[in-house]
């Protein structure tokens, strides 16, 4: 009788855990301490790199990524060795800092190791970017890094006010992805907000036939855009071939207007 009760309880817990995993969207994150650097302010940023559910705050372990760096003036600069481990809610994350020496737009990017998601019976790889503008030159924000899949912004991704429209194009292997599905989520950093119901946690939009999408961000803070696709890649888990979900993720900060 006791064994039966324990088995039932274990099954219910498993269902609950899987339900939680399925309810929330996964997002790879690169969050700088500021996305506009000026001559008068701090000339460096701290970077928070984690794998999480941004609104609900559930963390997943993140192994040291295969690639992490900054793209500046047409060249990749490897920053992987600058990463130091960090623990957030008992889960593995990463952090680093970067000092800006020259004016221009710096595209920080990460190519993480594949994450096994048992609830979805597949691996997840989210190629992620964010842009920091340094010293007001405002050039380079729309350049392609050359990741397996990426979002190319069609709107300058900084200096954006709350309610402004963000537009981008989803690419896979350098080509636009027609009718790509994009998940959008706000980073609930201080965990002060709750959703009225589950559909409010993750917004879902579709790109047009040219892979172009748009979304108006209704609240100040960081917004993540994750364009999901099946890249046809297969990895093995315990000897069995499994599908791989590829995500092109882009993070944008929006600011409320400031009164005099």
JSON list of C-alpha atoms in Angstrom, two decimals, residues 17 31 37-38 73 114-115 118 150 157 184 196 209 215 218 220 232 238 240:
[
{"chain": "A", "resi": 17, "resn": "UNK", "atom": "CA", "xyz": [7.33, 19.28, -13.11]},
{"chain": "A", "resi": 31, "resn": "UNK", "atom": "CA", "xyz": [21.82, 41.16, -20.28]},
{"chain": "A", "resi": 37, "resn": "UNK", "atom": "CA", "xyz": [27.59, 53.82, -22.84]},
{"chain": "A", "resi": 38, "resn": "UNK", "atom": "CA", "xyz": [28.55, 57.50, -22.82]},
{"chain": "A", "resi": 73, "resn": "UNK", "atom": "CA", "xyz": [33.28, 46.56, -37.00]},
{"chain": "A", "resi": 114, "resn": "UNK", "atom": "CA", "xyz": [22.68, 22.04, -26.47]},
{"chain": "A", "resi": 115, "resn": "UNK", "atom": "CA", "xyz": [20.28, 21.82, -23.51]},
{"chain": "A", "resi": 118, "resn": "UNK", "atom": "CA", "xyz": [12.97, 16.01, -21.20]},
{"chain": "A", "resi": 150, "resn": "UNK", "atom": "CA", "xyz": [19.91, 35.05, -35.84]},
{"chain": "A", "resi": 157, "resn": "UNK", "atom": "CA", "xyz": [17.86, 48.35, -30.95]},
{"chain": "A", "resi": 184, "resn": "UNK", "atom": "CA", "xyz": [8.27, 37.37, -26.91]},
{"chain": "A", "resi": 196, "resn": "UNK", "atom": "CA", "xyz": [-3.44, 37.37, -15.21]},
{"chain": "A", "resi": 209, "resn": "UNK", "atom": "CA", "xyz": [6.69, 35.63, -45.94]},
{"chain": "A", "resi": 215, "resn": "UNK", "atom": "CA", "xyz": [6.09, 44.00, -31.93]},
{"chain": "A", "resi": 218, "resn": "UNK", "atom": "CA", "xyz": [4.29, 48.00, -23.72]},
{"chain": "A", "resi": 220, "resn": "UNK", "atom": "CA", "xyz": [9.92, 49.57, -19.66]},
{"chain": "A", "resi": 232, "resn": "UNK", "atom": "CA", "xyz": [17.16, 19.65, -39.28]},
{"chain": "A", "resi": 238, "resn": "UNK", "atom": "CA", "xyz": [21.31, 8.08, -24.29]},
{"chain": "A", "resi": 240, "resn": "UNK", "atom": "CA", "xyz": [18.72, 7.71, -29.28]}
]
